[in-house]
């Protein structure tokens, strides 16, 4: 009798009662999964570099936490992106030997926060030697969509990680003194973005609409232009954070900062002396003394580069590249490696 009434009800309503039961069970399951997801994605407060308290939604990985302004990103895609950035983080740690200092404003159990904010010091912004990167929403969207659609990644976070990993030891041994710029820290981040992306096996997304290799080539072009103009020296470029304007850069959307010249020197050394150059360079920095003058910092750079190349590069720097080099540094290089190599 009950069975007949169910059939009659089904005929009147034009659907099967069993379908309702299945739909009900699926709804309960969906709500349950969503509830578990929400437990892991409760919003939290983030204090921006500009002192604003913002509500953000965390996506965590081994070393990082993405603090998004929207909880509707596909978790699988975000997890894959963060896993790649974790590999870049691991490479920076391998090269520098130390993790960034914890942020005094935001403690995320040791994870490095990448926070989405409306305004920061650029498209992205990373604090020197301290955990913390901020990125504007449109650049996270660009990064996310490029990866989702083509498996490529934008360079921005790889670059900003370089600021976070410019630790106190590197600052004390390589930064210039009594200047109002951070050309060495900036050059480090510019150079290391390429190294980190290579180590993480990243396919780079286009840079300003151009193939990413054009960007790397443009940085290398800074060195070619420098070498072609005999009036240019370390003193009137890197020391004062200056480089002559490149007239065609605006049309090609490739106007870059003077720090790209230092990145070009680093890239040239890496291309000359291979994959191991970078690791050997920074191993040597660890054993070098802290500096008291800019000349000490320049000497340290040349000493570390020579260790990276395993040869005396004093002539390359002082004659070909027109860097100042102290007599003491020349003597150390002569003792350790013998005569300078020819360019």
mmCIF file of C-alpha atoms in Angstrom:
data_model
loop_
_atom_site.group_PDB
_atom_site.id
_atom_site.type_symbol
_atom_site.label_atom_id
_atom_site.label_comp_id
_atom_site.label_asym_id
_atom_site.label_seq_id
_atom_site.Cartn_x
_atom_site.Cartn_y
_atom_site.Cartn_z
ATOM 1 C CA UNK A 1 0.000 0.000 0.000
ATOM 2 C CA UNK A 2 2.786 2.383 0.951
ATOM 3 C CA UNK A 3 4.673 1.423 -2.224
ATOM 4 C CA UNK A 4 1.599 2.224 -4.338
ATOM 5 C CA UNK A 5 1.233 5.634 -2.709
ATOM 6 C CA UNK A 6 4.890 6.418 -3.474
ATOM 7 C CA UNK A 7 4.398 5.499 -7.105
ATOM 8 C CA UNK A 8 1.264 7.612 -7.277
ATOM 9 C CA UNK A 9 3.166 10.557 -5.757
ATOM 10 C CA UNK A 10 5.985 10.099 -8.241
ATOM 11 C CA UNK A 11 3.529 10.121 -11.114
ATOM 12 C CA UNK A 12 1.848 13.287 -9.853
ATOM 13 C CA UNK A 13 5.130 15.148 -9.278
ATOM 14 C CA UNK A 14 6.837 13.724 -12.396
ATOM 15 C CA UNK A 15 10.052 12.563 -10.651
ATOM 16 C CA UNK A 16 11.263 9.574 -8.670
ATOM 17 C CA UNK A 17 11.368 9.674 -4.881
ATOM 18 C CA UNK A 18 14.687 7.804 -5.103
ATOM 19 C CA UNK A 19 16.086 10.752 -7.037
ATOM 20 C CA UNK A 20 15.154 13.045 -4.177
ATOM 21 C CA UNK A 21 16.960 10.791 -1.749
ATOM 22 C CA UNK A 22 20.099 10.768 -3.922
ATOM 23 C CA UNK A 23 19.986 14.535 -4.353
ATOM 24 C CA UNK A 24 19.541 14.927 -0.614
ATOM 25 C CA UNK A 25 22.536 12.730 0.141
ATOM 26 C CA UNK A 26 24.686 14.563 -2.408
ATOM 27 C CA UNK A 27 23.650 17.897 -0.917
ATOM 28 C CA UNK A 28 24.617 16.735 2.557
ATOM 29 C CA UNK A 29 27.960 15.482 1.251
ATOM 30 C CA UNK A 30 28.595 18.768 -0.565
ATOM 31 C CA UNK A 31 27.744 20.793 2.514
ATOM 32 C CA UNK A 32 30.036 18.580 4.582
ATOM 33 C CA UNK A 33 32.975 18.990 2.210
ATOM 34 C CA UNK A 34 32.357 22.730 1.987
ATOM 35 C CA UNK A 35 32.259 22.887 5.775
ATOM 36 C CA UNK A 36 35.627 21.143 6.034
ATOM 37 C CA UNK A 37 37.064 23.459 3.337
ATOM 38 C CA UNK A 38 35.734 26.487 5.182
ATOM 39 C CA UNK A 39 37.383 25.313 8.398
ATOM 40 C CA UNK A 40 40.724 25.460 6.590
ATOM 41 C CA UNK A 41 39.911 28.778 4.897
ATOM 42 C CA UNK A 42 38.628 30.919 7.695
ATOM 43 C CA UNK A 43 39.648 34.487 7.109
ATOM 44 C CA UNK A 44 42.424 35.998 9.181
ATOM 45 C CA UNK A 45 43.764 39.473 9.764
ATOM 46 C CA UNK A 46 46.823 40.693 7.879
ATOM 47 C CA UNK A 47 48.687 43.909 8.701
ATOM 48 C CA UNK A 48 49.846 45.485 5.419
ATOM 49 C CA UNK A 49 53.158 47.293 4.912
ATOM 50 C CA UNK A 50 51.134 50.507 5.023
ATOM 51 C CA UNK A 51 49.629 49.631 8.411
ATOM 52 C CA UNK A 52 46.159 48.586 7.244
ATOM 53 C CA UNK A 53 44.442 45.611 8.868
ATOM 54 C CA UNK A 54 42.950 43.477 6.084
ATOM 55 C CA UNK A 55 40.821 40.330 6.068
ATOM 56 C CA UNK A 56 42.447 37.643 3.946
ATOM 57 C CA UNK A 57 41.924 33.949 3.119
ATOM 58 C CA UNK A 58 44.954 31.656 3.545
ATOM 59 C CA UNK A 59 46.214 28.994 1.143
ATOM 60 C CA UNK A 60 49.178 27.241 2.766
ATOM 61 C CA UNK A 61 52.116 25.209 1.507
ATOM 62 C CA UNK A 62 55.265 23.910 3.170
ATOM 63 C CA UNK A 63 57.038 27.269 3.311
ATOM 64 C CA UNK A 64 54.487 29.836 2.121
ATOM 65 C CA UNK A 65 51.008 31.144 2.783
ATOM 66 C CA UNK A 66 49.105 32.976 0.069
ATOM 67 C CA UNK A 67 46.766 35.501 1.693
ATOM 68 C CA UNK A 68 44.125 36.092 -0.972
ATOM 69 C CA UNK A 69 41.366 38.667 -1.005
ATOM 70 C CA UNK A 70 39.024 36.060 -2.516
ATOM 71 C CA UNK A 71 38.333 32.488 -1.391
ATOM 72 C CA UNK A 72 37.093 31.276 -4.765
ATOM 73 C CA UNK A 73 40.365 30.253 -6.378
ATOM 74 C CA UNK A 74 40.564 26.621 -7.411
ATOM 75 C CA UNK A 75 42.440 24.980 -4.496
ATOM 76 C CA UNK A 76 44.198 22.472 -6.792
ATOM 77 C CA UNK A 77 45.568 25.194 -9.059
ATOM 78 C CA UNK A 78 46.720 27.314 -6.109
ATOM 79 C CA UNK A 79 48.338 24.240 -4.507
ATOM 80 C CA UNK A 80 50.289 23.536 -7.707
ATOM 81 C CA UNK A 81 51.459 27.154 -7.950
ATOM 82 C CA UNK A 82 52.554 27.186 -4.308
ATOM 83 C CA UNK A 83 54.395 23.881 -4.740
ATOM 84 C CA UNK A 84 56.461 25.464 -7.524
ATOM 85 C CA UNK A 85 57.114 28.560 -5.402
ATOM 86 C CA UNK A 86 58.166 26.226 -2.574
ATOM 87 C CA UNK A 87 60.883 24.863 -4.851
ATOM 88 C CA UNK A 88 62.061 28.405 -5.561
ATOM 89 C CA UNK A 89 62.062 29.114 -1.811
ATOM 90 C CA UNK A 90 64.196 25.986 -1.311
ATOM 91 C CA UNK A 91 66.648 27.167 -3.953
ATOM 92 C CA UNK A 92 67.029 30.575 -2.308
ATOM 93 C CA UNK A 93 67.615 28.818 1.023
ATOM 94 C CA UNK A 94 70.252 26.570 -0.547
ATOM 95 C CA UNK A 95 72.082 29.545 -2.070
ATOM 96 C CA UNK A 96 71.915 31.966 0.879
ATOM 97 C CA UNK A 97 72.074 29.427 3.716
ATOM 98 C CA UNK A 98 69.401 31.087 5.873
ATOM 99 C CA UNK A 99 65.675 31.750 5.928
ATOM 100 C CA UNK A 100 64.304 35.322 6.118
ATOM 101 C CA UNK A 101 63.688 36.801 9.548
ATOM 102 C CA UNK A 102 60.091 36.597 10.875
ATOM 103 C CA UNK A 103 57.938 39.631 10.235
ATOM 104 C CA UNK A 104 57.273 41.707 13.385
ATOM 105 C CA UNK A 105 53.791 42.549 12.040
ATOM 106 C CA UNK A 106 52.566 39.170 10.774
ATOM 107 C CA UNK A 107 53.377 35.801 12.318
ATOM 108 C CA UNK A 108 52.136 32.840 10.301
ATOM 109 C CA UNK A 109 53.926 30.006 12.114
ATOM 110 C CA UNK A 110 57.110 30.636 10.164
ATOM 111 C CA UNK A 111 55.446 30.631 6.751
ATOM 112 C CA UNK A 112 56.394 33.388 4.342
ATOM 113 C CA UNK A 113 53.241 35.426 3.607
ATOM 114 C CA UNK A 114 52.343 36.522 0.081
ATOM 115 C CA UNK A 115 49.493 38.962 0.641
ATOM 116 C CA UNK A 116 47.150 40.489 -1.908
ATOM 117 C CA UNK A 117 46.749 44.231 -1.304
ATOM 118 C CA UNK A 118 45.351 47.109 -3.332
ATOM 119 C CA UNK A 119 48.413 49.328 -2.890
ATOM 120 C CA UNK A 120 52.034 48.576 -2.082
ATOM 121 C CA UNK A 121 55.474 49.779 -3.248
ATOM 122 C CA UNK A 122 54.942 48.460 -6.800
ATOM 123 C CA UNK A 123 53.232 45.629 -8.655
ATOM 124 C CA UNK A 124 54.763 43.560 -5.893
ATOM 125 C CA UNK A 125 56.851 44.438 -2.864
ATOM 126 C CA UNK A 126 59.173 42.349 -0.713
ATOM 127 C CA UNK A 127 60.836 43.371 2.538
ATOM 128 C CA UNK A 128 64.632 43.092 2.663
ATOM 129 C CA UNK A 129 65.734 40.126 4.756
ATOM 130 C CA UNK A 130 62.310 39.677 6.357
ATOM 131 C CA UNK A 131 59.381 37.362 5.580
ATOM 132 C CA UNK A 132 56.764 39.188 3.585
ATOM 133 C CA UNK A 133 55.644 39.864 0.014
ATOM 134 C CA UNK A 134 52.715 41.953 -1.130
ATOM 135 C CA UNK A 135 51.186 41.770 -4.606
ATOM 136 C CA UNK A 136 48.391 43.744 -6.223
ATOM 137 C CA UNK A 137 45.209 41.795 -7.112
ATOM 138 C CA UNK A 138 45.551 42.083 -10.885
ATOM 139 C CA UNK A 139 49.007 40.514 -10.784
ATOM 140 C CA UNK A 140 47.814 37.551 -8.739
ATOM 141 C CA UNK A 141 44.972 37.133 -11.254
ATOM 142 C CA UNK A 142 47.490 37.298 -14.105
ATOM 143 C CA UNK A 143 49.741 34.744 -12.431
ATOM 144 C CA UNK A 144 46.816 32.427 -11.623
ATOM 145 C CA UNK A 145 45.206 32.560 -15.072
ATOM 146 C CA UNK A 146 48.504 32.125 -16.940
ATOM 147 C CA UNK A 147 49.232 28.980 -14.970
ATOM 148 C CA UNK A 148 45.688 27.664 -15.256
ATOM 149 C CA UNK A 149 45.554 28.224 -19.022
ATOM 150 C CA UNK A 150 49.113 27.461 -20.172
ATOM 151 C CA UNK A 151 51.154 26.134 -17.249
ATOM 152 C CA UNK A 152 53.379 29.234 -17.257
ATOM 153 C CA UNK A 153 54.218 31.449 -14.282
ATOM 154 C CA UNK A 154 54.857 35.176 -14.006
ATOM 155 C CA UNK A 155 58.281 36.149 -12.661
ATOM 156 C CA UNK A 156 57.082 38.619 -9.995
ATOM 157 C CA UNK A 157 57.064 36.436 -6.862
ATOM 158 C CA UNK A 158 60.343 34.756 -7.826
ATOM 159 C CA UNK A 159 61.832 38.245 -7.990
ATOM 160 C CA UNK A 160 60.348 39.445 -4.689
ATOM 161 C CA UNK A 161 61.661 36.346 -2.909
ATOM 162 C CA UNK A 162 65.095 37.774 -3.668
ATOM 163 C CA UNK A 163 64.332 40.757 -1.444
ATOM 164 C CA UNK A 164 63.207 38.527 1.417
ATOM 165 C CA UNK A 165 66.365 36.418 1.140
ATOM 166 C CA UNK A 166 68.713 39.432 1.058
ATOM 167 C CA UNK A 167 69.656 38.627 4.627
ATOM 168 C CA UNK A 168 71.651 40.562 7.207
ATOM 169 C CA UNK A 169 74.898 38.786 6.346
ATOM 170 C CA UNK A 170 74.605 39.682 2.652
ATOM 171 C CA UNK A 171 73.751 43.261 3.551
ATOM 172 C CA UNK A 172 76.795 43.528 5.841
ATOM 173 C CA UNK A 173 79.168 42.083 3.249
ATOM 174 C CA UNK A 174 77.953 43.314 -0.147
ATOM 175 C CA UNK A 175 75.808 46.444 0.285
ATOM 176 C CA UNK A 176 77.383 49.813 -0.541
ATOM 177 C CA UNK A 177 77.859 52.333 2.278
ATOM 178 C CA UNK A 178 76.519 55.875 2.613
ATOM 179 C CA UNK A 179 74.175 55.674 -0.375
ATOM 180 C CA UNK A 180 70.411 56.163 -0.560
ATOM 181 C CA UNK A 181 69.775 53.155 -2.793
ATOM 182 C CA UNK A 182 70.030 49.375 -2.579
ATOM 183 C CA UNK A 183 71.534 48.584 -5.971
ATOM 184 C CA UNK A 184 73.193 45.339 -4.817
ATOM 185 C CA UNK A 185 70.036 44.001 -3.154
ATOM 186 C CA UNK A 186 68.029 44.946 -6.243
ATOM 187 C CA UNK A 187 70.597 43.410 -8.589
ATOM 188 C CA UNK A 188 70.534 40.235 -6.497
ATOM 189 C CA UNK A 189 66.744 39.914 -6.801
ATOM 190 C CA UNK A 190 66.875 40.578 -10.546
ATOM 191 C CA UNK A 191 69.599 37.996 -11.097
ATOM 192 C CA UNK A 192 68.205 35.385 -8.734
ATOM 193 C CA UNK A 193 64.710 35.398 -10.241
ATOM 194 C CA UNK A 194 66.180 33.688 -13.320
ATOM 195 C CA UNK A 195 68.149 31.236 -11.210
ATOM 196 C CA UNK A 196 65.163 30.378 -9.010
ATOM 197 C CA UNK A 197 62.800 29.923 -11.945
ATOM 198 C CA UNK A 198 65.329 27.628 -13.615
ATOM 199 C CA UNK A 199 65.819 25.631 -10.411
ATOM 200 C CA UNK A 200 62.043 25.288 -9.950
ATOM 201 C CA UNK A 201 61.687 24.108 -13.571
ATOM 202 C CA UNK A 202 59.319 26.946 -14.446
ATOM 203 C CA UNK A 203 58.065 27.813 -17.900
ATOM 204 C CA UNK A 204 58.018 31.636 -17.657
ATOM 205 C CA UNK A 205 54.974 33.625 -18.693
ATOM 206 C CA UNK A 206 55.517 36.557 -21.086
ATOM 207 C CA UNK A 207 57.009 39.769 -19.703
ATOM 208 C CA UNK A 208 54.943 42.852 -20.649
ATOM 209 C CA UNK A 209 53.480 40.904 -23.534
ATOM 210 C CA UNK A 210 56.869 39.791 -24.874
ATOM 211 C CA UNK A 211 58.513 36.345 -24.652
ATOM 212 C CA UNK A 212 60.332 36.107 -21.329
ATOM 213 C CA UNK A 213 63.670 35.497 -23.041
ATOM 214 C CA UNK A 214 63.422 39.034 -24.469
ATOM 215 C CA UNK A 215 63.477 40.336 -20.905
ATOM 216 C CA UNK A 216 66.624 38.377 -20.046
ATOM 217 C CA UNK A 217 68.236 39.484 -23.289
ATOM 218 C CA UNK A 218 67.407 43.107 -22.495
ATOM 219 C CA UNK A 219 69.184 42.852 -19.155
ATOM 220 C CA UNK A 220 72.215 41.391 -20.913
ATOM 221 C CA UNK A 221 71.998 44.303 -23.368
ATOM 222 C CA UNK A 222 72.734 46.705 -20.498
ATOM 223 C CA UNK A 223 76.187 45.147 -20.171
ATOM 224 C CA UNK A 224 76.809 45.398 -23.912
ATOM 225 C CA UNK A 225 75.862 49.079 -23.907
ATOM 226 C CA UNK A 226 78.064 49.684 -20.862
ATOM 227 C CA UNK A 227 81.069 48.018 -22.483
ATOM 228 C CA UNK A 228 80.545 49.907 -25.732
ATOM 229 C CA UNK A 229 80.770 53.307 -23.983
ATOM 230 C CA UNK A 230 84.249 53.816 -22.535
ATOM 231 C CA UNK A 231 83.065 56.794 -20.471
ATOM 232 C CA UNK A 232 80.910 54.526 -18.328
ATOM 233 C CA UNK A 233 82.483 53.132 -15.166
ATOM 234 C CA UNK A 234 81.336 51.551 -11.913
ATOM 235 C CA UNK A 235 81.675 55.004 -10.304
ATOM 236 C CA UNK A 236 79.190 56.761 -12.601
ATOM 237 C CA UNK A 237 76.695 53.880 -12.870
ATOM 238 C CA UNK A 238 76.307 51.400 -10.018
ATOM 239 C CA UNK A 239 77.776 53.598 -7.293
ATOM 240 C CA UNK A 240 75.296 56.405 -8.011
ATOM 241 C CA UNK A 241 72.418 54.236 -9.289
ATOM 242 C CA UNK A 242 72.466 55.676 -12.800
ATOM 243 C CA UNK A 243 72.528 54.483 -16.393
ATOM 244 C CA UNK A 244 72.129 56.450 -19.644
ATOM 245 C CA UNK A 245 68.616 56.451 -21.034
ATOM 246 C CA UNK A 246 68.061 53.871 -23.766
ATOM 247 C CA UNK A 247 66.134 55.733 -26.442
ATOM 248 C CA UNK A 248 64.192 52.805 -27.906
ATOM 249 C CA UNK A 249 63.163 51.211 -24.604
ATOM 250 C CA UNK A 250 59.781 52.955 -24.409
ATOM 251 C CA UNK A 251 58.590 51.672 -27.752
ATOM 252 C CA UNK A 252 59.620 48.149 -26.782
ATOM 253 C CA UNK A 253 58.185 48.479 -23.229
ATOM 254 C CA UNK A 254 61.542 47.401 -21.823
ATOM 255 C CA UNK A 255 62.779 50.382 -19.830
ATOM 256 C CA UNK A 256 64.612 48.915 -16.856
ATOM 257 C CA UNK A 257 66.277 50.259 -13.697
ATOM 258 C CA UNK A 258 70.059 50.859 -13.314
ATOM 259 C CA UNK A 259 70.205 47.818 -11.005
ATOM 260 C CA UNK A 260 69.741 45.689 -14.099
ATOM 261 C CA UNK A 261 73.350 46.500 -14.980
ATOM 262 C CA UNK A 262 74.524 44.665 -11.865
ATOM 263 C CA UNK A 263 72.186 41.783 -12.719
ATOM 264 C CA UNK A 264 73.791 41.744 -16.175
ATOM 265 C CA UNK A 265 77.275 41.396 -14.637
ATOM 266 C CA UNK A 266 75.976 38.515 -12.506
ATOM 267 C CA UNK A 267 74.286 36.837 -15.482
ATOM 268 C CA UNK A 268 77.438 37.142 -17.558
ATOM 269 C CA UNK A 269 79.485 35.469 -14.830
ATOM 270 C CA UNK A 270 76.946 32.678 -14.477
ATOM 271 C CA UNK A 271 76.881 32.138 -18.257
ATOM 272 C CA UNK A 272 80.691 32.094 -18.413
ATOM 273 C CA UNK A 273 81.286 29.747 -15.493
ATOM 274 C CA UNK A 274 78.231 27.519 -15.367
ATOM 275 C CA UNK A 275 75.478 26.427 -13.016
ATOM 276 C CA UNK A 276 77.791 26.016 -10.026
ATOM 277 C CA UNK A 277 79.016 29.605 -10.147
ATOM 278 C CA UNK A 278 76.112 30.979 -8.093
ATOM 279 C CA UNK A 279 76.458 28.488 -5.261
ATOM 280 C CA UNK A 280 80.238 28.951 -5.065
ATOM 281 C CA UNK A 281 79.834 32.748 -5.123
ATOM 282 C CA UNK A 282 77.587 32.770 -2.067
ATOM 283 C CA UNK A 283 79.578 30.116 -0.221
ATOM 284 C CA UNK A 284 82.534 32.467 -0.514
ATOM 285 C CA UNK A 285 80.488 35.421 0.735
ATOM 286 C CA UNK A 286 79.856 33.526 3.985
ATOM 287 C CA UNK A 287 83.575 33.377 4.736
ATOM 288 C CA UNK A 288 84.334 36.972 3.780
ATOM 289 C CA UNK A 289 84.532 39.745 6.407
ATOM 290 C CA UNK A 290 81.880 42.371 7.073
ATOM 291 C CA UNK A 291 82.589 45.636 5.319
ATOM 292 C CA UNK A 292 83.202 49.135 6.620
ATOM 293 C CA UNK A 293 83.384 50.948 3.290
ATOM 294 C CA UNK A 294 81.925 50.686 -0.188
ATOM 295 C CA UNK A 295 85.372 49.695 -1.484
ATOM 296 C CA UNK A 296 85.313 46.746 0.933
ATOM 297 C CA UNK A 297 81.942 45.710 -0.539
ATOM 298 C CA UNK A 298 83.265 45.977 -4.099
ATOM 299 C CA UNK A 299 86.328 43.916 -3.140
ATOM 300 C CA UNK A 300 84.089 41.286 -1.550
ATOM 301 C CA UNK A 301 82.035 41.014 -4.733
ATOM 302 C CA UNK A 302 85.148 40.473 -6.857
ATOM 303 C CA UNK A 303 86.599 37.972 -4.368
ATOM 304 C CA UNK A 304 83.318 36.018 -4.321
ATOM 305 C CA UNK A 305 83.057 36.112 -8.117
ATOM 306 C CA UNK A 306 86.604 34.784 -8.422
ATOM 307 C CA UNK A 307 85.746 31.967 -6.032
ATOM 308 C CA UNK A 308 82.649 31.236 -8.114
ATOM 309 C CA UNK A 309 84.777 31.054 -11.240
ATOM 310 C CA UNK A 310 87.735 29.413 -9.433
ATOM 311 C CA UNK A 311 90.173 31.836 -11.069
ATOM 312 C CA UNK A 312 91.603 35.314 -10.652
ATOM 313 C CA UNK A 313 89.092 37.743 -12.203
ATOM 314 C CA UNK A 314 90.881 40.940 -11.182
ATOM 315 C CA UNK A 315 91.616 41.991 -14.785
ATOM 316 C CA UNK A 316 88.078 41.241 -15.933
ATOM 317 C CA UNK A 317 86.638 43.527 -13.270
ATOM 318 C CA UNK A 318 89.234 46.283 -13.174
ATOM 319 C CA UNK A 319 90.207 46.534 -16.851
ATOM 320 C CA UNK A 320 87.309 45.184 -18.927
ATOM 321 C CA UNK A 321 84.438 46.107 -16.608
ATOM 322 C CA UNK A 322 86.059 49.240 -15.122
ATOM 323 C CA UNK A 323 85.410 48.463 -11.434
ATOM 324 C CA UNK A 324 87.746 49.793 -8.717
ATOM 325 C CA UNK A 325 89.727 47.076 -6.969
ATOM 326 C CA UNK A 326 92.000 47.571 -3.987
ATOM 327 C CA UNK A 327 95.639 46.505 -3.895
ATOM 328 C CA UNK A 328 94.840 44.207 -0.979
ATOM 329 C CA UNK A 329 92.137 42.376 -2.970
ATOM 330 C CA UNK A 330 94.461 41.990 -5.941
ATOM 331 C CA UNK A 331 97.103 40.498 -3.657
ATOM 332 C CA UNK A 332 94.623 38.013 -2.174
ATOM 333 C CA UNK A 333 93.529 36.895 -5.633
ATOM 334 C CA UNK A 334 97.107 36.531 -6.824
ATOM 335 C CA UNK A 335 97.993 34.389 -3.810
ATOM 336 C CA UNK A 336 94.959 32.142 -4.135
ATOM 337 C CA UNK A 337 94.601 31.712 -7.908
ATOM 338 C CA UNK A 338 97.815 32.908 -9.495
ATOM 339 C CA UNK A 339 97.904 35.318 -12.405
ATOM 340 C CA UNK A 340 94.691 36.968 -13.635
ATOM 341 C CA UNK A 341 92.911 35.243 -16.493
ATOM 342 C CA UNK A 342 92.563 37.105 -19.773
ATOM 343 C CA UNK A 343 89.058 38.189 -20.697
#
